PDB file of C-alpha atoms in Angstrom:
ATOM      1  CA  MET A   1     191.463 102.867 148.998  1.00  0.00           C
ATOM      2  CA  GLY A   2     188.631 104.333 146.779  1.00  0.00           C
ATOM      3  CA  ILE A   3     185.987 101.190 146.218  1.00  0.00           C
ATOM      4  CA  PHE A   4     186.681 100.644 142.627  1.00  0.00           C
ATOM      5  CA  ASN A   5     189.886  99.422 141.161  1.00  0.00           C
ATOM      6  CA  LYS A   6     191.778 100.600 138.545  1.00  0.00           C
ATOM      7  CA  SER A   7     190.035  98.056 135.814  1.00  0.00           C
ATOM      8  CA  ASP A   8     186.169  99.477 138.040  1.00  0.00           C
ATOM      9  CA  LYS A   9     187.559 103.373 137.363  1.00  0.00           C
ATOM     10  CA  LYS A  10     188.172 102.730 133.337  1.00  0.00           C
ATOM     11  CA  ILE A  11     184.956 101.076 132.347  1.00  0.00           C
ATOM     12  CA  ILE A  12     183.193 103.833 134.080  1.00  0.00           C
ATOM     13  CA  ALA A  13     185.799 106.025 132.232  1.00  0.00           C
ATOM     14  CA  GLU A  14     184.798 104.262 128.601  1.00  0.00           C
ATOM     15  CA  LEU A  15     181.298 104.578 129.657  1.00  0.00           C
ATOM     16  CA  CYS A  16     181.163 108.077 131.118  1.00  0.00           C
ATOM     17  CA  LYS A  17     183.181 109.101 127.568  1.00  0.00           C
ATOM     18  CA  LYS A  18     180.320 106.916 125.940  1.00  0.00           C
ATOM     19  CA  SER A  19     177.096 108.385 127.408  1.00  0.00           C
ATOM     20  CA  GLU A  20     178.293 111.988 126.987  1.00  0.00           C
ATOM     21  CA  ASP A  21     179.055 111.001 122.999  1.00  0.00           C
ATOM     22  CA  ILE A  22     175.450 109.821 122.300  1.00  0.00           C
ATOM     23  CA  SER A  23     174.157 112.600 124.734  1.00  0.00           C
ATOM     24  CA  ASN A  24     176.270 115.117 122.619  1.00  0.00           C
ATOM     25  CA  GLU A  25     174.968 113.961 119.256  1.00  0.00           C
ATOM     26  CA  ILE A  26     171.102 113.843 120.760  1.00  0.00           C
ATOM     27  CA  THR A  27     171.551 117.652 121.641  1.00  0.00           C
ATOM     28  CA  ASN A  28     172.973 118.903 118.545  1.00  0.00           C
ATOM     29  CA  GLU A  29     170.583 116.548 116.164  1.00  0.00           C
ATOM     30  CA  ILE A  30     167.903 118.788 118.323  1.00  0.00           C
ATOM     31  CA  ASP A  31     169.792 122.171 118.424  1.00  0.00           C
ATOM     32  CA  GLU A  32     169.872 121.524 114.267  1.00  0.00           C
ATOM     33  CA  LEU A  33     166.499 120.376 114.765  1.00  0.00           C
ATOM     34  CA  LEU A  34     164.957 123.930 116.957  1.00  0.00           C
ATOM     35  CA  VAL A  35     166.945 126.405 114.352  1.00  0.00           C
ATOM     36  CA  GLU A  36     165.264 124.802 111.319  1.00  0.00           C
ATOM     37  CA  LEU A  37     161.968 125.255 112.809  1.00  0.00           C
ATOM     38  CA  LYS A  38     162.971 128.595 114.011  1.00  0.00           C
ATOM     39  CA  SER A  39     163.750 129.381 110.783  1.00  0.00           C
ATOM     40  CA  ASP A  40     160.873 127.906 109.478  1.00  0.00           C
ATOM     41  CA  TYR A  41     158.344 130.093 111.837  1.00  0.00           C
ATOM     42  CA  GLU A  42     160.037 133.442 111.607  1.00  0.00           C
ATOM     43  CA  GLU A  43     159.626 132.981 107.908  1.00  0.00           C
ATOM     44  CA  ASN A  44     156.453 132.021 108.023  1.00  0.00           C
ATOM     45  CA  LYS A  45     154.519 133.888 110.855  1.00  0.00           C
ATOM     46  CA  THR A  46     153.136 137.401 109.074  1.00  0.00           C
ATOM     47  CA  VAL A  47     151.462 134.826 106.979  1.00  0.00           C
ATOM     48  CA  VAL A  48     148.264 135.231 109.450  1.00  0.00           C
ATOM     49  CA  SER A  49     148.641 138.528 109.299  1.00  0.00           C
ATOM     50  CA  GLU A  50     148.439 138.999 105.607  1.00  0.00           C
ATOM     51  CA  PHE A  51     146.144 136.206 104.411  1.00  0.00           C
ATOM     52  CA  GLY A  52     143.369 138.602 107.672  1.00  0.00           C
ATOM     53  CA  ASP A  53     143.957 141.923 105.690  1.00  0.00           C
ATOM     54  CA  PHE A  54     143.653 139.669 102.059  1.00  0.00           C
ATOM     55  CA  VAL A  55     140.255 138.801 103.496  1.00  0.00           C
ATOM     56  CA  ASN A  56     139.339 141.602 104.749  1.00  0.00           C
ATOM     57  CA  GLU A  57     139.495 143.100 101.209  1.00  0.00           C
ATOM     58  CA  LEU A  58     137.435 140.557 100.008  1.00  0.00           C
ATOM     59  CA  LYS A  59     134.808 139.975 102.544  1.00  0.00           C
ATOM     60  CA  THR A  60     132.925 142.802 100.849  1.00  0.00           C
ATOM     61  CA  LYS A  61     132.834 141.044  97.407  1.00  0.00           C
ATOM     62  CA  LEU A  62     131.942 137.810  99.112  1.00  0.00           C
ATOM     63  CA  THR A  63     128.179 136.505 100.175  1.00  0.00           C
ATOM     64  CA  PRO A  64     127.638 136.241 103.977  1.00  0.00           C
ATOM     65  CA  ASP A  65     127.950 132.532 103.924  1.00  0.00           C
ATOM     66  CA  ASP A  66     131.077 132.532 101.841  1.00  0.00           C
ATOM     67  CA  ALA A  67     133.063 135.421 104.062  1.00  0.00           C
ATOM     68  CA  GLU A  68     131.693 133.538 107.613  1.00  0.00           C
ATOM     69  CA  LYS A  69     133.257 130.372 105.900  1.00  0.00           C
ATOM     70  CA  LEU A  70     137.019 132.817 105.077  1.00  0.00           C
ATOM     71  CA  LEU A  71     136.874 133.935 108.421  1.00  0.00           C
ATOM     72  CA  GLU A  72     136.293 130.278 110.019  1.00  0.00           C
ATOM     73  CA  PHE A  73     139.640 129.511 108.099  1.00  0.00           C
ATOM     74  CA  THR A  74     141.134 133.242 109.115  1.00  0.00           C
ATOM     75  CA  SER A  75     140.469 131.825 112.700  1.00  0.00           C
ATOM     76  CA  LYS A  76     141.469 127.762 112.047  1.00  0.00           C
ATOM     77  CA  LEU A  77     144.872 129.740 110.620  1.00  0.00           C
ATOM     78  CA  THR A  78     145.556 131.475 113.633  1.00  0.00           C
ATOM     79  CA  LYS A  79     145.187 128.147 115.645  1.00  0.00           C
ATOM     80  CA  VAL A  80     147.837 126.754 113.505  1.00  0.00           C
ATOM     81  CA  LYS A  81     150.117 129.267 114.227  1.00  0.00           C
ATOM     82  CA  ARG A  82     149.799 129.144 117.893  1.00  0.00           C
ATOM     83  CA  CYS A  83     149.958 126.170 117.334  1.00  0.00           C
ATOM     84  CA  ALA A  84     153.811 126.230 115.669  1.00  0.00           C
ATOM     85  CA  ARG A  85     154.798 128.601 118.492  1.00  0.00           C
ATOM     86  CA  LYS A  86     154.009 125.942 120.682  1.00  0.00           C
ATOM     87  CA  GLY A  87     155.909 123.784 118.862  1.00  0.00           C
ATOM     88  CA  VAL A  88     159.474 126.348 118.517  1.00  0.00           C
ATOM     89  CA  GLU A  89     159.049 126.802 122.300  1.00  0.00           C
ATOM     90  CA  ALA A  90     158.754 122.803 123.371  1.00  0.00           C
ATOM     91  CA  VAL A  91     162.043 122.147 120.987  1.00  0.00           C
ATOM     92  CA  ARG A  92     163.880 125.303 122.690  1.00  0.00           C
ATOM     93  CA  GLU A  93     162.658 123.303 125.957  1.00  0.00           C
ATOM     94  CA  ILE A  94     164.127 119.993 125.261  1.00  0.00           C
ATOM     95  CA  ALA A  95     167.321 121.053 123.754  1.00  0.00           C
ATOM     96  CA  ARG A  96     167.632 123.176 127.240  1.00  0.00           C
ATOM     97  CA  ASP A  97     166.698 120.223 129.487  1.00  0.00           C
ATOM     98  CA  GLN A  98     168.980 118.156 127.179  1.00  0.00           C
ATOM     99  CA  ARG A  99     171.989 119.900 127.914  1.00  0.00           C
ATOM    100  CA  LYS A 100     171.252 119.973 131.378  1.00  0.00           C
ATOM    101  CA  ALA A 101     170.649 116.397 131.362  1.00  0.00           C
ATOM    102  CA  THR A 102     174.201 115.770 129.460  1.00  0.00           C
ATOM    103  CA  ARG A 103     175.720 117.648 131.902  1.00  0.00           C
ATOM    104  CA  GLU A 104     174.442 115.804 135.155  1.00  0.00           C
ATOM    105  CA  THR A 105     174.918 112.493 133.588  1.00  0.00           C
ATOM    106  CA  ILE A 106     178.736 113.874 133.068  1.00  0.00           C
ATOM    107  CA  ARG A 107     178.584 115.196 136.342  1.00  0.00           C
ATOM    108  CA  GLU A 108     177.667 111.363 138.141  1.00  0.00           C
ATOM    109  CA  TYR A 109     180.132 109.921 136.345  1.00  0.00           C
ATOM    110  CA  GLN A 110     182.423 112.674 137.305  1.00  0.00           C
ATOM    111  CA  GLU A 111     181.749 111.179 140.789  1.00  0.00           C
ATOM    112  CA  TYR A 112     182.543 108.086 140.531  1.00  0.00           C
ATOM    113  CA  LEU A 113     185.092 108.200 139.097  1.00  0.00           C
ATOM    114  CA  HIS A 114     186.704 110.231 142.033  1.00  0.00           C
ATOM    115  CA  VAL A 115     185.299 108.027 145.217  1.00  0.00           C
TER     116      VAL A 115
END
């Protein structure tokens, strides 16, 4: 005889289903965000190099101070691009971790149901 009666197992099964539904909903939302974020990043990832090329064309037509300011701005844009790439990578890791947590949670519920 197991440690859970039929009523307990029914409650655990209902909790399992609810937990799985919530986890899957969160996973889907994260995946949608990741797709959107990756798409936006891919669409804009060449902007910094294009801007750098434009700055190189303009440098000779500007005063040295203005050229220096423009180069500093280009450097800041490069940092923004790096942050965007790290953001995409972070959301990808969150998506992976969420899927893993969902699988582990469901597996734990199944263990209780089969005890």
